Structures are given as structure tokens and as C-alpha cells.
XYZ file of C-alpha atoms in Angstrom:
544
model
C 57.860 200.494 160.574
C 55.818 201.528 157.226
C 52.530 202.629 157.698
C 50.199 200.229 156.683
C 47.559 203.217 156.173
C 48.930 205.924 153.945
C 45.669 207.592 153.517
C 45.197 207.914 157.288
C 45.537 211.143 159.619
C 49.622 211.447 159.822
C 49.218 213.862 162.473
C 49.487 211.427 165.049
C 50.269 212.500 168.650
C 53.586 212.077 169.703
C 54.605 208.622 170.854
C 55.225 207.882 174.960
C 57.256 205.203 176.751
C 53.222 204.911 178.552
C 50.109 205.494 176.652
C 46.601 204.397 177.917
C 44.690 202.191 176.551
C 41.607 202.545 177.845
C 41.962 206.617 176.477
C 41.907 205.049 172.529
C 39.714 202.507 173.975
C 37.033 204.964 175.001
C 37.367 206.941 171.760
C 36.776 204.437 169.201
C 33.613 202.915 171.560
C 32.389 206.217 171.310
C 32.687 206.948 167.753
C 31.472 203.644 167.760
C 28.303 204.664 169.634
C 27.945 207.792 167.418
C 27.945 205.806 164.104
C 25.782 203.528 165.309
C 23.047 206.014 166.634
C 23.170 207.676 163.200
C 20.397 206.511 160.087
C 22.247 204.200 157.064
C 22.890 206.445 154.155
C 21.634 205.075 150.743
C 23.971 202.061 149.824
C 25.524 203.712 146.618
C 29.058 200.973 147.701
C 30.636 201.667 143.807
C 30.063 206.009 144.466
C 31.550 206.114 148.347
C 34.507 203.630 147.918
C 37.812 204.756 148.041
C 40.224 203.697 145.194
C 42.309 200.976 147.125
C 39.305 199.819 148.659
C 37.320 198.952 145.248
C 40.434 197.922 143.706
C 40.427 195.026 145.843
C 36.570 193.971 145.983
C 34.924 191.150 146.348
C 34.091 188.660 143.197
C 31.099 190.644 140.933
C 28.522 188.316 143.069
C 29.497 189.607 145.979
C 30.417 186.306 147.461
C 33.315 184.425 148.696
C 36.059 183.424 146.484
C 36.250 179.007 146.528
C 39.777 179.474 148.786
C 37.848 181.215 151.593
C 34.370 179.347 150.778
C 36.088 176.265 152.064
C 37.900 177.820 154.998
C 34.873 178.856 156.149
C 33.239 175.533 156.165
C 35.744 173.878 157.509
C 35.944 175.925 160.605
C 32.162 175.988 161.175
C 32.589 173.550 164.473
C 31.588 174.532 167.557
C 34.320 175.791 170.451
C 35.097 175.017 173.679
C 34.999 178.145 176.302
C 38.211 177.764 177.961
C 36.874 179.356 181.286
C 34.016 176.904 180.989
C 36.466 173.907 180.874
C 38.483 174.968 183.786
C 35.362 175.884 186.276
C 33.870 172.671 185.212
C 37.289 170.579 186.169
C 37.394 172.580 189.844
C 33.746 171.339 190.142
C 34.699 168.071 189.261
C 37.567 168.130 191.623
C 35.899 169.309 194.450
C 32.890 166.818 194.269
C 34.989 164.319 194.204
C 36.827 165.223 197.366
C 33.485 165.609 199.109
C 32.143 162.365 197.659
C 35.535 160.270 198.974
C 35.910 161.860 201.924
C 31.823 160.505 202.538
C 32.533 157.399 201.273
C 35.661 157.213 203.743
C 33.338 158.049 206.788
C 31.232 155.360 205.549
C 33.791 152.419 205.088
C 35.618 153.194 208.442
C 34.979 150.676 210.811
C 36.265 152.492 213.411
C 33.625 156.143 212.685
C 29.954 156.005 213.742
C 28.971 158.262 211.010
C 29.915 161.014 209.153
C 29.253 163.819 211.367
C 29.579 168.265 211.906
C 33.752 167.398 211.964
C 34.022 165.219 209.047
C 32.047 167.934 207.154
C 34.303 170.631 208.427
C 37.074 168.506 207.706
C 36.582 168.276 203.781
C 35.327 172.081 203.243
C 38.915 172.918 204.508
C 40.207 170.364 202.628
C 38.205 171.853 199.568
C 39.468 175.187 200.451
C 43.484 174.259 200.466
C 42.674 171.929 197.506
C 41.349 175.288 195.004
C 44.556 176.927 196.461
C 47.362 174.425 196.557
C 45.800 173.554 192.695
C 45.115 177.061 191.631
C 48.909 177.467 192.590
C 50.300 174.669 190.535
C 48.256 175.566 187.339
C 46.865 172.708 187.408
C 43.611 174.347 185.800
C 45.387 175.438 182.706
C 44.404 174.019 179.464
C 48.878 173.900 178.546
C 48.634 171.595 181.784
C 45.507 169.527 181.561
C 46.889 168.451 178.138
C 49.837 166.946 179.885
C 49.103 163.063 181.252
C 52.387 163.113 183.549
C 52.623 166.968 184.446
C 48.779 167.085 185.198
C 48.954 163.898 187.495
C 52.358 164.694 189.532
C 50.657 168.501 190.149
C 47.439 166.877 191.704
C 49.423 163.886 193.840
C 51.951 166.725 195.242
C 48.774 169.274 196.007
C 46.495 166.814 197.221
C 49.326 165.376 199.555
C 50.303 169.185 200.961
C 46.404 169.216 201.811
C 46.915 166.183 204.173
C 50.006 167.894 205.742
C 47.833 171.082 206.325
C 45.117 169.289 208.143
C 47.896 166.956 210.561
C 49.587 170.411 211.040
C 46.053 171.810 211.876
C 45.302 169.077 214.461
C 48.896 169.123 215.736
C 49.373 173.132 216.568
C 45.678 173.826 217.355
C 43.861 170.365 218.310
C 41.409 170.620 215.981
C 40.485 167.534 214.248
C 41.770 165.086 216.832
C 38.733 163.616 217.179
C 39.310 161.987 213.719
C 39.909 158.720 213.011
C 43.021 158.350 211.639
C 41.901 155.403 209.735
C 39.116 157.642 207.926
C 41.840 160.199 207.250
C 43.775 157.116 205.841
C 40.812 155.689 203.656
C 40.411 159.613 202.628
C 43.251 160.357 201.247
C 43.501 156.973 199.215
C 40.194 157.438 197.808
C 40.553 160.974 197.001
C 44.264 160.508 195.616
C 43.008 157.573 193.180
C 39.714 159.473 192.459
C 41.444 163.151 191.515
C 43.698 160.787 189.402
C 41.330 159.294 187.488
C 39.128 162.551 186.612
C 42.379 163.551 185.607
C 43.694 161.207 183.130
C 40.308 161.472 181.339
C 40.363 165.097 181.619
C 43.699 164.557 179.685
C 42.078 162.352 176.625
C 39.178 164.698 176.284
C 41.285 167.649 176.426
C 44.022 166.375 174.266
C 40.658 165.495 171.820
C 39.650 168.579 171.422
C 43.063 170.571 171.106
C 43.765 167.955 167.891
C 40.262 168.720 166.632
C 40.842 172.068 166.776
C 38.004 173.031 169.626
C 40.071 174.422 172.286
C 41.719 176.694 169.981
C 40.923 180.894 169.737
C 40.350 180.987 165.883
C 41.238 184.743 164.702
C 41.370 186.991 161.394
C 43.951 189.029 160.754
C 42.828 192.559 158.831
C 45.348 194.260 157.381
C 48.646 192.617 155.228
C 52.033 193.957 154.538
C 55.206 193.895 156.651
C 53.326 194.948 159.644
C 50.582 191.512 159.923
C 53.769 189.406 158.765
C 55.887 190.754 161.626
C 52.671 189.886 164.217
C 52.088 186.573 162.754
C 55.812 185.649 163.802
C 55.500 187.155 167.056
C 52.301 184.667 168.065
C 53.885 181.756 166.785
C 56.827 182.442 168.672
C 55.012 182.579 172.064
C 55.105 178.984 174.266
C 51.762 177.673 174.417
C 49.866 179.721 172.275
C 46.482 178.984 171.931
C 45.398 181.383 168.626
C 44.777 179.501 165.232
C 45.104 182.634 162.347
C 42.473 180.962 159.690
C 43.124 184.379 157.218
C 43.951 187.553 156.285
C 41.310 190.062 154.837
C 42.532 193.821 153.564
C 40.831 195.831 151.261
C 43.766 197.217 149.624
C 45.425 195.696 146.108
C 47.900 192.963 146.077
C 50.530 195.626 145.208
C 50.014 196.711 148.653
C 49.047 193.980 150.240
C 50.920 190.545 149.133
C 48.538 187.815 148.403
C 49.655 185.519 151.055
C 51.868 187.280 154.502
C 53.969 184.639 156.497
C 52.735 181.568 154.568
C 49.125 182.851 155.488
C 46.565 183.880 152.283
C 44.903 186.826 151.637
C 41.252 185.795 151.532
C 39.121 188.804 149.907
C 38.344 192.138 151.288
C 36.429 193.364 154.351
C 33.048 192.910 153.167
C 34.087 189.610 152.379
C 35.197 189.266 155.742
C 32.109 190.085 157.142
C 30.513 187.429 154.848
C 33.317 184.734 156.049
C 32.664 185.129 159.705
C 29.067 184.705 159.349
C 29.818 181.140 158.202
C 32.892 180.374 159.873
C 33.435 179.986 164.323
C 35.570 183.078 164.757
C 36.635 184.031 167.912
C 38.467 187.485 167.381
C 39.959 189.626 164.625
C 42.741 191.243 164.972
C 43.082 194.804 163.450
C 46.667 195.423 162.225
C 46.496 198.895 161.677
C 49.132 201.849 163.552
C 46.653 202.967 166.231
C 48.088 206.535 165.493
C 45.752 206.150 162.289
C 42.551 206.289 164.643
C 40.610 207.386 161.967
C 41.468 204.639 159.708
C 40.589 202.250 162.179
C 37.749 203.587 163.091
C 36.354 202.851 159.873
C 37.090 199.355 160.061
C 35.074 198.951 163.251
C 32.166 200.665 161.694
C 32.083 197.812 159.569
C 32.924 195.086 162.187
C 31.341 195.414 165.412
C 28.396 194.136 164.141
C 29.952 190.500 164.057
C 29.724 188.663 167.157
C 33.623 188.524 168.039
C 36.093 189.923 169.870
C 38.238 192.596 168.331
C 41.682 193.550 169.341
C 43.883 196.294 167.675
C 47.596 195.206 167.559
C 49.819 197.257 169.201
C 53.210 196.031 168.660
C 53.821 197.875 165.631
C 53.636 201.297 168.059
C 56.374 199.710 170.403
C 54.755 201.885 173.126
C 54.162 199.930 177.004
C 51.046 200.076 177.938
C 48.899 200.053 181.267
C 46.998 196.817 181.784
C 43.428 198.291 181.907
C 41.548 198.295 178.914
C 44.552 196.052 177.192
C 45.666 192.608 176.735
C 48.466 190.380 176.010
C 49.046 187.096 173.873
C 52.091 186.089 175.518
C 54.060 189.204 174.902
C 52.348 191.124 172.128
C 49.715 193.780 173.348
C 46.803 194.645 172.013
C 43.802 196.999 172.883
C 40.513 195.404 173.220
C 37.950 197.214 171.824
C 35.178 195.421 171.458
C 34.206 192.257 173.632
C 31.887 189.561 172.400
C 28.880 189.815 174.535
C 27.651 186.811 176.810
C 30.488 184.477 176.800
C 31.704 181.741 179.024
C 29.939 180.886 181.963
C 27.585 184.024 181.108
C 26.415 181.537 178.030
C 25.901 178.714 180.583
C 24.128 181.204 182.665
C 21.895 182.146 180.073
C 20.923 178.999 178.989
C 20.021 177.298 182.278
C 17.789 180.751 182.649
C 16.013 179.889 178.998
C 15.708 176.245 180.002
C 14.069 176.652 183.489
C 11.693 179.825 182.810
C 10.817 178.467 179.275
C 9.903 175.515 180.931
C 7.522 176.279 183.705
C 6.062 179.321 181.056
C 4.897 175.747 178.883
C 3.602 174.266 182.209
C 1.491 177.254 183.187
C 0.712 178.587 179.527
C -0.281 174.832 178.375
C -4.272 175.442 178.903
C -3.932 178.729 177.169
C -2.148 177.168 174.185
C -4.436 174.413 174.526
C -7.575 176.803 173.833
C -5.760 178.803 171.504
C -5.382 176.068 169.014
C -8.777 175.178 169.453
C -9.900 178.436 168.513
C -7.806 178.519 165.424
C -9.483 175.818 164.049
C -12.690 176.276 164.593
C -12.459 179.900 163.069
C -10.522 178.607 159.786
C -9.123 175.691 157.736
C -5.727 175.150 157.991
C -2.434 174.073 160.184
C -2.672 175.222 163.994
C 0.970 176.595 163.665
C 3.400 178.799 161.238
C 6.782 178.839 160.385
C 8.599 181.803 159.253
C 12.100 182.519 158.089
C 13.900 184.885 160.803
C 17.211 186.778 161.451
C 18.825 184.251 164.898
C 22.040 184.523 166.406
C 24.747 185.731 163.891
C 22.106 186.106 161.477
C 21.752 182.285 160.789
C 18.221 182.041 159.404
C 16.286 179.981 161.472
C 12.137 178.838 161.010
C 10.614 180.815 164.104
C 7.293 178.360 165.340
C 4.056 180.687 165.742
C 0.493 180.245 166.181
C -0.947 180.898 162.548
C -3.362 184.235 162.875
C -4.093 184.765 158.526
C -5.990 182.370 156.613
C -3.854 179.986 155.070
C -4.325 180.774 151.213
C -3.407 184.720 153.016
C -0.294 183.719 154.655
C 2.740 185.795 154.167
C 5.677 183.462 155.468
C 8.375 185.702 153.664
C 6.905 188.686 155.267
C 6.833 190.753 152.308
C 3.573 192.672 152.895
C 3.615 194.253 156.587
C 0.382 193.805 158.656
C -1.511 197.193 159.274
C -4.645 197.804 161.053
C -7.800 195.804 159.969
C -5.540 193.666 157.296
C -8.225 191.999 155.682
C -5.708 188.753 156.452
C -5.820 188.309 159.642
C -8.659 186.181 161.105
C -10.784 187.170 164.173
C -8.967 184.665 166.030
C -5.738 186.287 164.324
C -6.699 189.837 166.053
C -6.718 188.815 169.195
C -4.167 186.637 169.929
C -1.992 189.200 167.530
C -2.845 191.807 170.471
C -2.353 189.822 173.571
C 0.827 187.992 171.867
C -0.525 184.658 172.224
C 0.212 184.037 168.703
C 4.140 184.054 169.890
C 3.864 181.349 172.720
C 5.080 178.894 170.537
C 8.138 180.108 170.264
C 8.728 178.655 173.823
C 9.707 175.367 171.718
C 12.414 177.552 169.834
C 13.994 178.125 173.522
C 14.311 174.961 174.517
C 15.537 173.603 170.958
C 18.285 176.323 171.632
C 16.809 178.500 168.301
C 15.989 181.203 170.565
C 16.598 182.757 173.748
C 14.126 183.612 176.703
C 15.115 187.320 176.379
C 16.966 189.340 173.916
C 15.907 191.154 170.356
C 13.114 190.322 169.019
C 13.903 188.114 165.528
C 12.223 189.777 162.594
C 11.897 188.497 159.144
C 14.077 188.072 156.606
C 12.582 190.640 154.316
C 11.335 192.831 157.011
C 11.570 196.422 155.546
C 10.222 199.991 155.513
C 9.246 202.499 152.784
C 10.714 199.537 150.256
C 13.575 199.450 152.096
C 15.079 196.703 154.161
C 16.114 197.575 158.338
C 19.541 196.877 157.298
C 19.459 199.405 155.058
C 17.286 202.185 157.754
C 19.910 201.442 160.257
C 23.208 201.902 160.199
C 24.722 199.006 161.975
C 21.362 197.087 162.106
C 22.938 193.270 162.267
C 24.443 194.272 165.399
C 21.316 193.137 167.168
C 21.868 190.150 166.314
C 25.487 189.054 168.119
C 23.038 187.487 170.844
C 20.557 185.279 170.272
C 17.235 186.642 169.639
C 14.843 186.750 172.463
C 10.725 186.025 172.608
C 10.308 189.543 174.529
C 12.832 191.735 174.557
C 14.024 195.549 176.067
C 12.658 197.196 172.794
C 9.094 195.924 173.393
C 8.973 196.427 177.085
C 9.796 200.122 175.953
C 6.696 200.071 173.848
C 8.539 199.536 170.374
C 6.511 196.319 169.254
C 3.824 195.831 166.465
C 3.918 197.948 162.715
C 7.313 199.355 161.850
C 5.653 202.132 159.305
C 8.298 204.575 159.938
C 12.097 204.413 159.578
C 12.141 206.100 163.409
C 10.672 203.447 164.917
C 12.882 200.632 163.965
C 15.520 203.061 164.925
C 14.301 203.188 168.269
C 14.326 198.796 168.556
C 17.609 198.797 167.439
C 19.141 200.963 170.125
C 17.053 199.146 172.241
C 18.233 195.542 171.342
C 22.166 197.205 171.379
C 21.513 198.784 174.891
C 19.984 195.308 175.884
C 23.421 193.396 174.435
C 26.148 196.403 175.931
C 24.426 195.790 179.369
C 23.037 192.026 179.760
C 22.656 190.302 183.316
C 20.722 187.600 184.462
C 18.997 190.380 186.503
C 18.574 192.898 183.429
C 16.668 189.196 181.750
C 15.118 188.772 185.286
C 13.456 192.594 185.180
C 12.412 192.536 181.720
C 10.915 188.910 181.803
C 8.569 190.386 184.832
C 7.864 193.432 182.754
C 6.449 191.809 179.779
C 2.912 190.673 180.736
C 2.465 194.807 181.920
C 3.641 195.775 178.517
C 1.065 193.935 176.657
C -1.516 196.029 177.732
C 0.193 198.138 175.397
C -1.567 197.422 172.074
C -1.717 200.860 170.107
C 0.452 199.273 167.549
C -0.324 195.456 167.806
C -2.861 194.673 164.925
């Protein structure tokens, strides 16, 4: 097949019936890791471009053409996590086995009350239920979307159940103390109950495939022969669940057709950058020979920072590959390189964490705040609180809540002066809840409005910047930070990297911070550094 990359390394290695995945896996996250850890170089975009690239660039603003502009709006709707809906529907199955099999105990004439064997009696029925369900698929969305399917698949696992537990009491006498007309009543209940749940789970689900929520949205990057030939190959697969929304390649339409199997060429990679901040992406899909390492490499340079997955095709190499470290859409492999951090039940995780802790932090911190704003004004005139543009999640600009510590007619809410040591803005009040981080307990408010997170990078200002420069441009890869949401403390200031940023190093420093704090997240990791932060206040060399 033609190479889609003519300027990349040719000297590829030779092709094998077996390759490994994770081997080119590990290699690009490395030079991944290397690029990253490296200062930006001066933006000079028109000097360092290569000729196909800047022959297909981006409109002179920079923007989105009005093709992709709409696009982009029109897929800004939230998803559904498809792990998410499934765990939720075994939840929902199994509490309502446990809640008919009470209710049962409770109707049966015949049953005193519903005692240690009842209970034991639904927990295996629980058990055989995940399995005999789990077996049938019934917790697959291609299933739950089917009213008929989805309903037999129950009726015939929640009926194998029942024959488990009279084969139970019959070979091993356990059970027999059961009434058989609780057993009965049981099995009615549940059957009508795990048939209802189920015909609504088939509305809601059938909802939100037509609306579009239930499907993985992707990108392809890269045209030609190659993107057309994967494009066919998806679409062919039964029950595919990816939506392509675009194709983005740098190169000139005599290289790359404007549209590739009825699909349009949208703009150019830094317009696809600017596309997925405003669109719900879920993955892109690099369709590049992954012989041309080098080539692709430079691509993910420019991606990772987005908060998606990103896969590299791999049925253009025809080679088989070993499961770890790749993964299939039906039949086509790919090799996943980069994984969107905290997904899934992770997300739910995280959120119940930012909910409860933020929470009882307002309950305990309330006389604090309480005093605070009393101290603000009585020191000066002017609000009690202030708002600030900041980077959030994906960098959405979002208005961060703080205590206000300059005098109003001082107040820099675009951040384009820095604070330094005895800034003649900052009130006495100002210094010392500055110092003591007072001034950011507001921010609690952002967590629960779902703005911010409990833990995770710090959000800095819009026009945050260095030696006249802005962070993005001191650090190469700097938006990667913000793929999570941003946090109220974070791993770069338990580390000591909070206050002025006077010096490109130290911004440096936060960001592989924040990335180290994204590449390894855990409720325990949030857990540690949430205990951590009232020890690293008493850090204030740089807190002013």
C-alpha cells in the first residue's frame, strides 16, 4: 500500500508475521516523555514548517474554516461512558433481586421473617445472576438496545438461577428449609421486576444511541488511499460503535483528497487541535505506516496534549499482533498509545471524592471563611470575593471564585502583572491570607459546581506568563496539564512549586509535576496529597 509519509524514515525494519506492540508502544511514550521534558523553542511556525505542512495551513486567522466550525458545535454534547452504563445496569439488577427476594419474605404467609437463609439464598442468587447474565451479554450496549433480545436473555438467565438453587437444595439439602411459596413469590417478583428495569433500560439506551451519546466520536489524521481503506473496514464491522466526525492532514489536497470515503477533509493539525478543544472527541486515530515512527512521532508531539485517546492504525502494516499494548475495533488493530486519563468509573470515582471532601472542608473551614470575609472588609472597600479567568479541563476558560486580597481599583483579574514580594497591591489582609492560602478556600464552591476538582493542577490564568512570555510558550507541551480537571492543591505545590513563577525553570518544574500527577492518578495518590497540603503551607518562601 502507498506510503502515506514520503518524507518519513524508509528504513523501516523488516516486516514479521508477529510484531509487538507494546515495543512501538514504549518507544513513542518515551520520545513522548523526552519531548515533553524538553523547554518550547521560540514559536517561529512560518521558519520550522515543512513545505507540505504549510501548504496546507490553517485560514490566515488561525481559526477553523465554517465546515469544521459547525462540526464542532454540533458535537459539543456530553457522552455516555459505556463501562459506566453497564456497571450501573448490574447494580440495578442486583438490587432489584435483593429488594424482591425481601419483599417475597415479607408477603409469604407461610415465612416468619426474612432470616440468615433467605439472605444466603439471594447472595447466591446474585452470584449465578452476574454469571448466567455476564454469559448471555446481556450487559452489552448491541444488546440492551434490543427490547425482545434483552428481555428473552434475562427471563432464560433468571429462570437457570431458580434451577441452580432447586438443584442446590436437591443434591446437597441446603435450602430446604425454604418456603416454597417464598421461592414462588421470588421468582415472580424478580422475573417482572428485572423485566421492567429492562424495557426502560431499552428506551433510555435506544435514546441516547439516536442522539448520538453512546457513540465513540473519533478523528481520523491522515487522508489518501490508506484512511479511505480504514474508513471501509469500521463500517463494515457488526455493531460498531465509532462515529468518524473528520479527517485532518496537513498535507495539500494533491496529496490528500478533500473528502476520503464520503468523509471531508477539515483543515490541518493545528486546526485539529483547535477542533477538539470545542468538539466531545473520544479518540483520533493516526493513519500513518507505523514503519514511519518518526513521522508519527511528530504527530503525537502535537497531540497528546488533548484529552483523548489515540490509536495508530495498523491495518495498513498487515502484520498480527500480540494483544498487550493493542486493540481491536472488530477486526482492525490498532496500537494504543496514549490513553485518556481518568475515565469511566475512575470519573465517577473522582467526583464522589470532590463532592464528599469538598464538602466537609466547607463544614469545618466555614468559621475561617466566616472571619476571613470579615477581615476583608474591614481592611478595604470593596466585594468580599474575586473572579478570575483560568485555564479548566481541556482548557475551557472558566471564572475561578477567590477571596479578593488587592484593593479593588488594584485588581488584576487578567493577571497581566505577576505579584512579587511587598506588591504595593496587595492589602494587609491580602498578605496573609495570600501566605496561608486562605484566599483560595473559595474555590471549594468551584468543586462542587463541577468547575474544579479537589486535586489535580493548579488552574493558572489566562495570561499567566514569564519574561513576556506566556507558559505555553516556556513549556513545550504545557496544555497537557490540563486533560484533567484542575485541582485546588495539587502534586506541584505539595513539592514546593507554588507562589511567583519569575523563572522559566520553575514553571518547568509544575508542569512535570501536574503530568506526573495525570500519568499516575488514584484515589489514594488524591488521598496522600490532600493530607499533605496543610504541611506544605508552612512553606511560604515564595507565597507573597
Amino acid at each position: 500500500m502507498k506510503n502515506l509519509a514520503p518524507e518519513a524514515d524508509s528504513s523501516s525494519e523488516p516486516h514479521s508475521s508477529l510484531r509487538s506492540a507494546p515495543d512501538l508502544r514504549s518507544r513513542l511514550t518515551s520520545g513522548l516523555r523526552q519531548a515533553s521534558a524538553e523547554p518550547a523553542t521560540p514559536k517561529t511556525h512560518e521558519a520550522n514548517s515543512s513545505p507540505s505542512e504549510s501548504s496546507a495551513q490553517a485560514p490566515a486567522s488561525g481559526g477553523l474554516s465554517n465546515e469544521a466550525q459547525e462540526i464542532a458545535e454540533s458535537l459539543h454534547d456530553d457522552g455516555v461512558s459505556v463501562p459506566v452504563l453497564a456497571g450501573t445496569v448490574r447494580l440495578v439488577d442486583m438490587a432489584l433481586i435483593a429488594a424482591t427476594g425481601v419483599i417475597a419474605a415479607v408477603t409469604d404467609a407461610g415465612a416468619t421473617q426474612f432470616g440468615l437463609v433467605h439472605g444466603i439464598a439471594v447472595a447466591i442468587a446474585m452470584l449465578f445472576s452476574l454469571a448466567f447474565f455476564q454469559a448471555s451479554d446481556a450487559y452489552q450496549v448491541s444488546i440492551m438496545r434490543r427490547g425482545l433480545s434483552q428481555i428473552g436473555r434475562i427471563g432464560a438467565g433468571w429462570t437457570l438461577v431458580f434451577g441452580m438453587i432447586f438443584l442446590i437444595q436437591m443434591t446437597t439439602g441446603l435450602g430446604s428449609s425454604l418456603s416454597q411459596n417464598w421461592i414462588g413469590a421470588w421468582f415472580v417478583l424478580g422475573m417482572t421486576g428485572l423485566v421492567s428495569a429492562r424495557l426502560v433500560v431499552y428506551r433510555i439506551v435506544r435514546h441516547w444511541m439516536e442522539s448520538g451519546r453512546l457513540e465513540r466520536r473519533a478523528i481520523i489524521v491522515g487522508g489518501g488511499t490508506a484512511a479511505a481503506d480504514l474508513i471501509h473496514e469500521l463500517e463494515s464491522q457488526s455493531d460498531n460503535d465509532i462515529r468518524i466526525c473528520g479527517i485532518f492532514d496537513d498535507r495539500a489536497n494533491d496529496r490528500s483528497p478533500p473528502v476520503v470515503a464520503g468523509y471531508p477533509k477539515l483543515g490541518n493539525i493545528s486546526a485539529l487541535v483547535e477542533f477538539s478543544r470545542l468538539a466531545r472527541i473520544d479518540m483520533l486515530i493516526v493513519c500513518i505506516p507505523l514503519r514511519a515512527e518518526q513521522r508519527v512521532l511528530q504527530l503525537l508531539r502535537r497531540l497528546w496534549v488533548l484529552p483523548v485517546d489515540i490509536r495508530l492504525s495498523a491495518h495498513t502494516d498487515k502484520i498480527r499482533f500480540r494483544n498487550r499494548g493493542a486493540s481491536f475495533i472488530g477486526t482492525v488493530p490498532f496500537v494504543d498509545v496514549v490513553e485518556k486519563p481518568i475515565t469511566d468509573w475512575d470519573m465517577v470515582a473522582k467526583r464522589v471524592f470532590d463532592v464528599v471532601f469538598a464538602s466537609l472542608a466547607l463544614v469545618a473551614l466555614f468559621p475561617v471563611m466566616i472571619a476571613a470575609a470579615i477581615a476583608i472588609k474591614l481592611d478595604s472597600k470593596g466585594p468580599v470575593f474575586f473572579r478570575q479567568k483560568r485555564y479548566g479541563f481541556n482548557n475551557e476558560i472558566i471564572d475561578v471564585l477567590k477571596f479578593r486580597s488587592m484593593y479593588t481599583e488594584m485588581a488584576d483579574p487578567d493577571a497581566k502583572s505577576v505579584v512579587t514580594r511587598n506588591d504595593s497591591r496587595v492589602t494587609r489582609v491580602g498578605r496573609f491570607i495570600r501566605k496561608s492560602s486562605i484566599d483560595e478556600l473559595p474555590q471549594l464552591f468551584n468543586v462542587l459546581r463541577g468547575d474544579l476538582s479537589l486535586v489535580g493542577p493548579r488552574p493558572h490564568a489566562v495570561n499567566a506568563h514569564t519574561d513576556n512570555h506566556t507558559w505555553d510558550e516556556v513549556v513545550d507541551g504545557y496544555f497537557a496539564r490540563h486533560k484533567v480537571k484542575p485541582g485546588v492543591t495539587g502534586w506541584a505545590q505539595i513539592n514546593g512549586w507554588r507562589g511567583e513563577v519569575d523563572r522559566p525553570e520553575k514553571i518547568q518544574k509544575r508542569v512535570e509535576c501536574d503530568v506526573y500527577y495525570i500519568e499516575n492518578w488514584s484515589i489514594l495518590f488524591d488521598l496522600k496529597i490532600l493530607f499533605m497540603t496543610p504541611f506544605s503551607l508552612f512553606n511560604t518562601e515564595n507565597a507573597y
